[in-house]
Each structure stands twice: as structure tokens, then as C-alpha cells.
Tab-separated table of C-alpha atoms and ligand atoms in Angstrom:
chain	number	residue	atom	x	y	z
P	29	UNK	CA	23.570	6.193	1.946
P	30	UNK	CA	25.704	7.059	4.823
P	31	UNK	CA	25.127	4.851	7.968
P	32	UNK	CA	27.671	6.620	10.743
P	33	UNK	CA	28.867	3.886	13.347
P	34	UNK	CA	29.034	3.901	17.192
P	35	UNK	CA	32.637	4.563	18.822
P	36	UNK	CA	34.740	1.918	18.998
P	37	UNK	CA	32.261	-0.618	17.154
P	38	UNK	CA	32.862	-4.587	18.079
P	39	UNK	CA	34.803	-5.317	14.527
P	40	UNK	CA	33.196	-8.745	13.484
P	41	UNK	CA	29.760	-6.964	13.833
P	42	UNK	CA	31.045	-4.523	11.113
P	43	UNK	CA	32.752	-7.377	8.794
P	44	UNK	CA	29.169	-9.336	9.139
P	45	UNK	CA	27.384	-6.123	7.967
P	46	UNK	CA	29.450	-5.496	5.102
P	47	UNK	CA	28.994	-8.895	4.263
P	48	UNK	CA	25.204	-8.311	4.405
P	49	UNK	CA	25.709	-5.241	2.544
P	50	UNK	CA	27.289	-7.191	-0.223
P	51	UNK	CA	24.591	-10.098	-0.701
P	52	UNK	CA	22.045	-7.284	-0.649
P	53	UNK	CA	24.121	-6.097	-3.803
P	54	UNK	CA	25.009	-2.936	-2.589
P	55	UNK	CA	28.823	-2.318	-1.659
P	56	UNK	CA	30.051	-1.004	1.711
P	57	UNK	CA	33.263	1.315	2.148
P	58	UNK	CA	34.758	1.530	5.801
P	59	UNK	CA	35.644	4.934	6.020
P	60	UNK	CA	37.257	6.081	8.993
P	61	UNK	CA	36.799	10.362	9.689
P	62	UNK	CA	38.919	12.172	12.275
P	63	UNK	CA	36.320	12.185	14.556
P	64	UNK	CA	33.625	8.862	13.239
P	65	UNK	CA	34.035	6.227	11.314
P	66	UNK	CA	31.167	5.542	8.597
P	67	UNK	CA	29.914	3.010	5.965
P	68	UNK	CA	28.958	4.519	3.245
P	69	UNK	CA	26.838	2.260	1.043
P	70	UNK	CA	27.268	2.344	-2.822
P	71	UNK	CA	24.797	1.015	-5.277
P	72	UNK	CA	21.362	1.156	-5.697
P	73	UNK	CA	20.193	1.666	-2.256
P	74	UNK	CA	16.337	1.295	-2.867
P	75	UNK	CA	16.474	-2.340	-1.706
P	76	UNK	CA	18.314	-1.274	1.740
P	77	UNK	CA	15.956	-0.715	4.679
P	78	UNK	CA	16.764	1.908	6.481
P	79	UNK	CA	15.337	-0.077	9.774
P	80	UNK	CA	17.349	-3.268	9.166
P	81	UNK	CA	20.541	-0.702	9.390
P	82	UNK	CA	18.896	1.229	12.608
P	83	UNK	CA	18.553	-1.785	13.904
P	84	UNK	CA	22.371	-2.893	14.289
P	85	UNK	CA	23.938	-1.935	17.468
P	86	UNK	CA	27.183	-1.161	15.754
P	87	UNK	CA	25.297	1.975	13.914
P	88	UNK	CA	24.674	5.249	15.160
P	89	UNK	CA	23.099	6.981	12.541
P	90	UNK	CA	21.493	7.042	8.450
P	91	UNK	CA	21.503	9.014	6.417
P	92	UNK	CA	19.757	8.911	2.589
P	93	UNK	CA	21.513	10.619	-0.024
P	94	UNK	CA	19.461	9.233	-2.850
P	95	UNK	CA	15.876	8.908	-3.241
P	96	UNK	CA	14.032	5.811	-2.472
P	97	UNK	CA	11.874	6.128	-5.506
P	98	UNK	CA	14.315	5.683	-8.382
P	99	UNK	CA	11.372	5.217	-11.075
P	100	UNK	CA	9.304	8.498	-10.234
P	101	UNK	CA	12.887	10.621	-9.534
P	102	UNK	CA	13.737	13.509	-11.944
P	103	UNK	CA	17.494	13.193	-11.011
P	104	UNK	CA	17.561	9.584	-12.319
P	105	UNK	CA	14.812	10.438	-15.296
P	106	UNK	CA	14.901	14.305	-16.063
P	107	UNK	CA	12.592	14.391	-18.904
P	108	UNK	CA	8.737	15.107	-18.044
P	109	UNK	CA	6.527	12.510	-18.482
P	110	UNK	CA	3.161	13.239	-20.505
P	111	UNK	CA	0.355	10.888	-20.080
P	112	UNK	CA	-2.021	10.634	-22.750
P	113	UNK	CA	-5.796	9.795	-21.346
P	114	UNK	CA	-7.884	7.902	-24.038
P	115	UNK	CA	-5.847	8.827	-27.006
P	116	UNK	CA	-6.938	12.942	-26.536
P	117	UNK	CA	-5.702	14.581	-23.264
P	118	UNK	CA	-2.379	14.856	-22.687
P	119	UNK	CA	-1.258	15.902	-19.264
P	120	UNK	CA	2.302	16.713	-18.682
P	121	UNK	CA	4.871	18.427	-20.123
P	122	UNK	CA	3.845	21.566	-22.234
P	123	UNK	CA	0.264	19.966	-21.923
P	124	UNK	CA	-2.244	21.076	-19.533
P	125	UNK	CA	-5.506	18.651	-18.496
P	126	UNK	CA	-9.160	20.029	-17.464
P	127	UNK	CA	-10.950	16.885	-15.942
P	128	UNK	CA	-14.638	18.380	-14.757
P	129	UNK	CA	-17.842	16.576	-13.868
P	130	UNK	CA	-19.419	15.469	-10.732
P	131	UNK	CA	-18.791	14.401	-7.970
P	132	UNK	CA	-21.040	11.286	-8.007
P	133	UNK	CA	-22.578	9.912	-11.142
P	134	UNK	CA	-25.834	9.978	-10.372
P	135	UNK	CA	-27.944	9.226	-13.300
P	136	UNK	CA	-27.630	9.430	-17.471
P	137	UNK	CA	-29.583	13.023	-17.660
P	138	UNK	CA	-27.533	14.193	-15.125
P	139	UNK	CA	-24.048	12.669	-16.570
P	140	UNK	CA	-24.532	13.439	-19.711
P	141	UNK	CA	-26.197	17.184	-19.089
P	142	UNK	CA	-22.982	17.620	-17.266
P	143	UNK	CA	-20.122	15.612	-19.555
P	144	UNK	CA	-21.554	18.246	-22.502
P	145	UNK	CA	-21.825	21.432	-20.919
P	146	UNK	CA	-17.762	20.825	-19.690
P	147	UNK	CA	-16.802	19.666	-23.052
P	148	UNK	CA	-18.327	23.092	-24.156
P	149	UNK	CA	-16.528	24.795	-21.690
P	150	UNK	CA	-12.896	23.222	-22.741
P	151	UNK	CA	-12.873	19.775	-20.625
P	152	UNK	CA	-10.529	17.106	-21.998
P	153	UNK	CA	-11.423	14.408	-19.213
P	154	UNK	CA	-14.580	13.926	-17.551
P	155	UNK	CA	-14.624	13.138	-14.062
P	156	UNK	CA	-17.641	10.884	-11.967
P	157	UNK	CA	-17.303	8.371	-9.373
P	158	UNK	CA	-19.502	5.266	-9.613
P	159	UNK	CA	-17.699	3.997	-6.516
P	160	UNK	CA	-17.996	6.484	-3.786
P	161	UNK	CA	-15.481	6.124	-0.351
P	162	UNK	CA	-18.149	7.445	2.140
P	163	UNK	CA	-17.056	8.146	5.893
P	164	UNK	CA	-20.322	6.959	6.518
P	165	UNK	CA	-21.584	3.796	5.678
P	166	UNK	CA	-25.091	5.037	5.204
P	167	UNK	CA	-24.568	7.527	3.155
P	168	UNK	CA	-24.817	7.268	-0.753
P	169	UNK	CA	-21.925	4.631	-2.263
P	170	UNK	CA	-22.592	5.154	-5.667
P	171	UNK	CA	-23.773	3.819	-8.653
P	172	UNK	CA	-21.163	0.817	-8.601
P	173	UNK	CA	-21.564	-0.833	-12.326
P	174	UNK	CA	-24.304	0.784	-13.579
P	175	UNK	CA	-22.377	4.532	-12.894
P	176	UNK	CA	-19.603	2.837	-14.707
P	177	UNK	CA	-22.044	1.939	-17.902
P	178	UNK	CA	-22.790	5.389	-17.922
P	179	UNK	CA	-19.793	7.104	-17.583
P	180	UNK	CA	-19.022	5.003	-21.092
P	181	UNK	CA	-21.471	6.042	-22.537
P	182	UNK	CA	-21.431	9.491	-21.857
P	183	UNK	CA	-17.481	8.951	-23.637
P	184	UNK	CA	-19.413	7.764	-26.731
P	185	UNK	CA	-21.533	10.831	-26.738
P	186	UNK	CA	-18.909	13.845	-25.547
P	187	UNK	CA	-15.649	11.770	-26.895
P	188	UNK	CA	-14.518	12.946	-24.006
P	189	UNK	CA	-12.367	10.563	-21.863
P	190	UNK	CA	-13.289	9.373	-18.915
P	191	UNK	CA	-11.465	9.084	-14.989
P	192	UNK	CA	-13.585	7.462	-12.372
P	193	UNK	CA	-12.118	5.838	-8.907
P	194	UNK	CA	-11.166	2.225	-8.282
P	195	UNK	CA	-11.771	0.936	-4.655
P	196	UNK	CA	-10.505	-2.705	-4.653
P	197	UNK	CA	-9.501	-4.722	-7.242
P	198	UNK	CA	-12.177	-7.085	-7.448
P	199	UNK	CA	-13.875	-4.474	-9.689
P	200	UNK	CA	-11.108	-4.556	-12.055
P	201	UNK	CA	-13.303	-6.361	-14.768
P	202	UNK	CA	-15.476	-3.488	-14.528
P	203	UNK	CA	-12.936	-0.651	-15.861
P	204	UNK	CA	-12.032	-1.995	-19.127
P	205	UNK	CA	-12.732	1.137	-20.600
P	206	UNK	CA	-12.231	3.493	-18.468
P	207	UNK	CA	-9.401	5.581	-19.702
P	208	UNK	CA	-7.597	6.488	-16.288
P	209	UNK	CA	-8.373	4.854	-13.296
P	210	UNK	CA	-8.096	6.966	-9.849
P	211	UNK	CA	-6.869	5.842	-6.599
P	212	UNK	CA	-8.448	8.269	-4.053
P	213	UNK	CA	-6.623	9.696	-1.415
P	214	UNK	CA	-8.449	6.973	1.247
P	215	UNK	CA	-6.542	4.575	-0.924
P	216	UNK	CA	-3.258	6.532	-1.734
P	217	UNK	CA	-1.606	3.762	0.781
P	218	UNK	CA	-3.313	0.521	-0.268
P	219	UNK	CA	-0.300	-1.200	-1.266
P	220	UNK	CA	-1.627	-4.083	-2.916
P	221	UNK	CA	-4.329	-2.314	-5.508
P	222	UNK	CA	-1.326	-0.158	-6.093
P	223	UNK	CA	0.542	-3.367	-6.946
P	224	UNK	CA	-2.372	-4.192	-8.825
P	225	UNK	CA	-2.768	-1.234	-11.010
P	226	UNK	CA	0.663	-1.314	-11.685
P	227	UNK	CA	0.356	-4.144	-13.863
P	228	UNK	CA	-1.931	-2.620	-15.593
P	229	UNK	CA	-0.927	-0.380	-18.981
P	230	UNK	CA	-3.610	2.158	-18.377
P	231	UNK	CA	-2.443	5.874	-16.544
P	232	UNK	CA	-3.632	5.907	-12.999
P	233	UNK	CA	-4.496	9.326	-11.350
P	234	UNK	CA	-3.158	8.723	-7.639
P	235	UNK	CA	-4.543	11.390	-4.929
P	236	UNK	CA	-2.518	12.363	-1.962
P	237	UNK	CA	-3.995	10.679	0.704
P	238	UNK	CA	-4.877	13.061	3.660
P	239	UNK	CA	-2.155	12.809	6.167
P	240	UNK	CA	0.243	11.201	3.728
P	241	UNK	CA	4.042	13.527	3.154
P	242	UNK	CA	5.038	14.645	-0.314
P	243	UNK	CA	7.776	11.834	-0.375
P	244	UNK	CA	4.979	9.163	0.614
P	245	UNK	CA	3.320	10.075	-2.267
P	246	UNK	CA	5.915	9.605	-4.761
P	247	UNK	CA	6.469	5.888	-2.868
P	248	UNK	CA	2.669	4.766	-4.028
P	249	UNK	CA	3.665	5.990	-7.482
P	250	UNK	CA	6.673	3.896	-7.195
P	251	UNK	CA	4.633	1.170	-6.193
P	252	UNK	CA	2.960	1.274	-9.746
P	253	UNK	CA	5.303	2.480	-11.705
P	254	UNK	CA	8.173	-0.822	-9.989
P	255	UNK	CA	5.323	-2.821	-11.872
P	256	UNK	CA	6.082	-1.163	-15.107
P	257	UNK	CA	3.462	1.363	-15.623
P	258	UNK	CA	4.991	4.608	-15.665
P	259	UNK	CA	1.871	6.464	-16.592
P	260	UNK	CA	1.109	7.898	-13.160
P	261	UNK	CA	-0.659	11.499	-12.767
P	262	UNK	CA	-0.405	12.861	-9.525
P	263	UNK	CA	-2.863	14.527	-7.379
P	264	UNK	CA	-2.609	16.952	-4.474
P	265	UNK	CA	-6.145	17.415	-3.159
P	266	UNK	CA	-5.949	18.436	0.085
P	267	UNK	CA	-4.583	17.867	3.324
P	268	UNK	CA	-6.198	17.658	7.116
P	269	UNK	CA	-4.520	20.487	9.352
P	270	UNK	CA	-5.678	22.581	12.088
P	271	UNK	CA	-8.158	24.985	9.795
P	272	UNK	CA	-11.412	24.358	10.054
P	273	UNK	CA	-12.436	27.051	7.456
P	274	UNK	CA	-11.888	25.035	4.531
P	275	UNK	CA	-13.109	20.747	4.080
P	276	UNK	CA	-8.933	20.574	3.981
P	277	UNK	CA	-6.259	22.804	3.187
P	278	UNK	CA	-4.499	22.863	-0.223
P	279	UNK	CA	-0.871	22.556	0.106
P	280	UNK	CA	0.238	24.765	-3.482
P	281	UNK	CA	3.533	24.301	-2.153
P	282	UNK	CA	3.392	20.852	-3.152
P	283	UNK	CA	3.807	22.215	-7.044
P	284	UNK	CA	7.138	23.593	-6.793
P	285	UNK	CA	8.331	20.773	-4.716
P	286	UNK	CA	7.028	18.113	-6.657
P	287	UNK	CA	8.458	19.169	-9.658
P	288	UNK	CA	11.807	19.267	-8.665
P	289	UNK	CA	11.518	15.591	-7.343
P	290	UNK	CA	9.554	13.854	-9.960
P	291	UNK	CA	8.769	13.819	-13.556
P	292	UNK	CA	5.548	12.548	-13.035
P	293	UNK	CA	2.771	14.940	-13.977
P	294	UNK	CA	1.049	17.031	-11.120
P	295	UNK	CA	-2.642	18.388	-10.845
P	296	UNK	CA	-4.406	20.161	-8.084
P	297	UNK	CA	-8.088	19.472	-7.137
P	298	UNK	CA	-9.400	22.457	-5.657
P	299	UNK	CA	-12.736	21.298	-5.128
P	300	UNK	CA	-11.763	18.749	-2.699
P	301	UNK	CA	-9.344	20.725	-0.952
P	302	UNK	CA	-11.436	23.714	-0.165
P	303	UNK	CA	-15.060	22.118	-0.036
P	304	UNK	CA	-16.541	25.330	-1.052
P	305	UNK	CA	-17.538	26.438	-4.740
P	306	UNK	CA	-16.574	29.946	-3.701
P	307	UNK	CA	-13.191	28.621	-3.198
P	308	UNK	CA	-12.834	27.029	-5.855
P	309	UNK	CA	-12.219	29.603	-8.854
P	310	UNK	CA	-9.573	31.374	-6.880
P	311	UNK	CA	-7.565	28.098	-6.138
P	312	UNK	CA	-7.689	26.971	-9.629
P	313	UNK	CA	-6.441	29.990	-10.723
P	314	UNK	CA	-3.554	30.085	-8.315
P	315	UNK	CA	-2.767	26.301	-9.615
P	316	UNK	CA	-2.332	26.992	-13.318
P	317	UNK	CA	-0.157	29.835	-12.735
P	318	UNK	CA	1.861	27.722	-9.908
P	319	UNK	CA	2.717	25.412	-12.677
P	320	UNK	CA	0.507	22.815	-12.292
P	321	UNK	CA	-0.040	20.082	-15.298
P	322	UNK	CA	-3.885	20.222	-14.990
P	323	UNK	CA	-7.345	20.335	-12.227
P	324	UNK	CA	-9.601	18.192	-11.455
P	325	UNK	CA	-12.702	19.969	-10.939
P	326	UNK	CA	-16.679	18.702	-9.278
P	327	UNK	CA	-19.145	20.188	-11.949
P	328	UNK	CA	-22.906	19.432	-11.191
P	329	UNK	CA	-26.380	21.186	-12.834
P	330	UNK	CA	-28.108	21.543	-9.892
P	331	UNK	CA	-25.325	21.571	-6.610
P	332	UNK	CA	-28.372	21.888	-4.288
P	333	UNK	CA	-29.539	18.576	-5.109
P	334	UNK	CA	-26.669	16.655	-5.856
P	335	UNK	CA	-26.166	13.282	-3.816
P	336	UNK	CA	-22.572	13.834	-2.750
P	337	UNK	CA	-20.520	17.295	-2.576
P	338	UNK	CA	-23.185	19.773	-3.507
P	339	UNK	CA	-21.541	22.561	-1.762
P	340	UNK	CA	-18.058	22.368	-3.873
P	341	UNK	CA	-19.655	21.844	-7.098
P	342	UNK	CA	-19.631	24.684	-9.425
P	343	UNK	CA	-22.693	25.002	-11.819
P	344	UNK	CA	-21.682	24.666	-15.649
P	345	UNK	CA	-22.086	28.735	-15.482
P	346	UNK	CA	-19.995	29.270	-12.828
P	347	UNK	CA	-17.249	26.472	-14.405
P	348	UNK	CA	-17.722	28.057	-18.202
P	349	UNK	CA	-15.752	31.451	-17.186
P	350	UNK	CA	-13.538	29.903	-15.064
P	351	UNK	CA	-12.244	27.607	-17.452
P	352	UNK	CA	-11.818	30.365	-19.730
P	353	UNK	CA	-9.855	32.049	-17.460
P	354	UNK	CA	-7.615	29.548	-16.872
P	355	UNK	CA	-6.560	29.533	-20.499
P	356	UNK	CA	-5.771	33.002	-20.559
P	357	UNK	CA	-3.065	32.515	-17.121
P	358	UNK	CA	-1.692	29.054	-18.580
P	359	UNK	CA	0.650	31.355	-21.119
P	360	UNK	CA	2.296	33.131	-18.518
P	361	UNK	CA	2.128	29.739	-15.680
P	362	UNK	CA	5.154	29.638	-14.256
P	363	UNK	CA	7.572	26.967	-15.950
P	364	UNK	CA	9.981	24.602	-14.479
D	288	LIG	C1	-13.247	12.105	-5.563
D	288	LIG	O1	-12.446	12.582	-6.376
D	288	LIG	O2	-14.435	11.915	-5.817
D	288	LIG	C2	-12.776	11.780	-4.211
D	288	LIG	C3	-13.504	11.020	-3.393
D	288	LIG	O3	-11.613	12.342	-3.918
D	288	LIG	P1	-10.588	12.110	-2.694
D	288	LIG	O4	-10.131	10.685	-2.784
D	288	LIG	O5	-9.522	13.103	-2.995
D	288	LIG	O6	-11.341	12.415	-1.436
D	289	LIG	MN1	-16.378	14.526	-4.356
């Protein structure tokens, strides 16, 4: 970190700052330049806030050389990370992760019609929230426990693994065996589940929250992983921008870029991003050959009817071919 001081700076204000420097355990080296002189500040500089220095009147200007996220950054830890969900799907790496199922779990004909058609198809994880965020408070919040009872059982019938979103920690007790809990993108910022969950020894699939920067996301992953679990999937489902022809707009981009910053796995939902089914196919296609580690995809038997998200959810015919296709690209996917 480079902080670049103002001319002629009152000299006991810079002596008190290395000083400060020092007790934060970091080490700061006048160095005076032809035309500015500069700290620059050796160490691990996670722990220095970049507002405490902005905040000096002897400073001028930061700037970061290193990442604030030293857990989730591939120049610190180069090797991919692979997560393994309930002992069978392995996302990361060489390994690529189909989660499909519903949106909302709705009841145990519809879970389980689902959870087996998408096994059929070639699903590793099955997706289903019990716990629904709702903009509206009226609107369906899902099955709470009882979605939860049948998501397990539905991974007694398919094998399958399950994934199902976590909305405060008070229903902790609840996920015992859930195999990877998700923190939705309303959530991606809630410091202290993330806090939580990073206690936890159980891989966490954290969505990009809405409005939240590529570099904010790997900070929530850091959040878990500073607790020591380091089995974090990431999740770029969307974000708000000035289109209004798709529910959000899926930021691909994020594949590449990701990648080069972080080890962490990276998986697209399409069906959030686009909130169309027609859009949905295409998108997923364009993600496995981007590179990405796996999709999370909203699967339902009967769309029209469905309590939440009819209109993105692709039938089990519709999500059969698709997922076939997707096998055939994932050969030539572009590698990193
Ligand atoms: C979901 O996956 O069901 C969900 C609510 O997603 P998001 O948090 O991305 O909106
Ligand atoms: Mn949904």
C-alpha cells in the first residue's frame, strides 16, 4: 500500500503515523520522490483501513497494491479450490456442478417429481428454497421447516445432494443436513450470518448480491472463509442495471475476472439473471463455455402453477436437452 503525503507534511504527524503503522504490525518506509514524498506500507495490509489513512491530514492519497481478501486471492493461493457437496458433486477445478430444482419447495409430489426427473437429466445438486426472501411480505415465504424435511428426504430418495438458502441464523439448527447452505444475493452483505457460516465446516454457495462489485463479493467470501471455512462457491446471478428486458442482467464478464482474482469456484445462475425460461438455455450455454465451474438452474413440472418464479422455470423437458447440451460444450469450455 502506497499512501502519497501532502507537501511539506508537519513532521511529528508523520513520526506518530509510522508509529501507528508499526503497532498495527505493518511497517512504514519514508520515501522521499523527486517530486512527493510517500509511505509505503509493508506487511500484511488487510488489517489497515484505508479510511483511518484518508483520514490523516498529512496524506494525500492511497493506493492498494495488494488485495484486501488474502484468503479468497489466487496470487496468495494459486491452486483452484474444489468443493465437494455431500460427498458426490464436486465443483471446481476440472469439475463442473449442475444444481436444478425449483424455485420454491412447494410440496413432496412436487419435490420429489422434480429432484428425479433432474437426476435423470445429469443433476449432481438439487436446488429448493424452504426459506423464500420475498420483496413482498405477502407473498409466499416458503415452506420454512417442513420444506427443509422435504428437501432431506427427497436426498434419501435421488441421493442427490441438496442446496437450499439460509436467511438468519436462528435457523441454523434446522440445516444439519443440508449439504451446502446458500446465502442469497439479499444477504450477500449480512456480515454477521456470514460470520456465522464461517464457523461452520459445511461449503456455502454465496450469491452476488444485486448492486454489490466483483471485489465486494470476494470480501463476503473472506468473511467466511477469515473464520476458517474455505469451502465457498460463488455465485453471479444477476445484477440491477438500466435494462428492463431481462428480471436483471447477467454480468458473464464476471467469469474471466473472477478467475483471475480468486480460486474460489464460480457458477452462473441464469434463471435468476434473465427471469425468462426462454433465456435461460442460451445463457447457460454461454456460461459453460465462458469457463464457469457449474449453474444453478429453477426446474419446476408445471411453471404455470408454481408458487414463486414460474416464468424462469424450465419444465424437466425443456431442462433434459439442455443439460445434455451442456455436456457436449464443457470439453471445449474455455480453461483458465
Ligand atoms: C434463489 O436462488 O431462490 C434466490 C432467491 O436467489 P437470489 O438470492 O439470487 O435472488
Ligand atoms: Mn427463484
Amino acid at each position: 500500500m502506497i499512501a502519497k503525503l501532502v507537501k511539506n507534511p508537519n513532521a511529528a504527524k508523520v513520526d506518530e503515523l509510522l508509529a501507528r503503522l508499526s503497532e498495527m504490525g505493518v511497517k512504514g518506509q519514508l520515501i522521499q520522490g523527486g517530486a512527493a514524498m510517500v509511505i509505503a506500507i509493508i506487511g500484511d495490509t488487510t488489517k489497515v483501513d484505508q479510511d483511518f489513512l484518508h483520514a490523516q491530514d498529512i496524506i494525500e492519497d492511497v493506493t492498494r497494491i495488494q488485495e484486501p481478501y488474502k484468503l479468497a486471492c489466487r496470487k496468495i493461493h494459486p491452486t483452484d479450490t474444489v468443493v465437494t457437496v455431500g460427498g458426490t458433486a464436486k465443483i471446481g477445478g476440472d469439475n463442473f456442478a449442475m444444481s436444478a430444482g425449483p424455485c420454491s419447495v412447494e410440496s413432496r409430489e412436487q419435490l420429489c417429481t422434480i429432484a428425479e426427473s433432474v437426476k435423470a437429466s445429469g443433476a449432481t445438486v438439487l436446488r429448493g428454497g424452504a426459506f423464500k426472501p420475498r420483496t413482498s411480505p405477502y407473498a409466499f415465504q416458503g415452506m420454512r421447516d417442513a420444506g427443509i424435511d422435504l428437501l432431506v428426504e427427497a436426498k434419501r430418495q435421488t441421493g442427490l445432494p441438496i442446496v437450499t438458502e439460509i436467511m438468519d441464523i436462528s435457523q441454523l439448527p434446522l440445516f444439519d443436513e443440508v449439504d451446502m447452505i446458500q446465502v442469497g444475493a439479499r444477504n450477500m452483505q449480512n456480515f454477521e450470518l456470514l460470520k456465522e457460516l464461517g464457523r461452520l465446516r459445511r461449503p456455502i454457495l454465496l450469491k452476488r448480491g444485486l448492486c454489490a462489485t466483483l471485489d465486494e463479493l470476494l470480501m463476503s467470501a473472506e468473511y467466511i472463509m477469515a473464520g476458517g471455512n474455505t469451502q465457498v462457491v460463488l455465485c453471479e446471478r444477476g445484477i440491477r442495471t438500466f435494462e428492463t428486458a431481462t428480471r436483471n442482467t447477467l454480468d458473464l464478464s464476471c467469469v474471466p475476472v473472477l478467475k483471475q482474482r480468486t480460486h474460489l469456484p464460480v457458477i452462473i445462475d441464469p434463471s435468476h439473471a434473465t427471469g425468462k425460461s426462454a433465456y435461460v438455455a442460451p445463457l447457460a450455454l454461454a456460461a459453460a463455455a465462458i469457463g464457469a465451474d457449474g449453474l444453478i438452474i429453477e426446474v419446476h413440472n408445471n411453471p404455470a402453477c408454481a408458487v414463486c418464479d414460474g416464468p424462469q422455470s424450465l419444465t424437466p423437458a425443456a431442462f433434459d436437452p439442455l443439460a445434455g447440451q451442456i455436456r457436449a460444450i464443457l470439453p471445449s469450455a474455455y480453461r483458465y
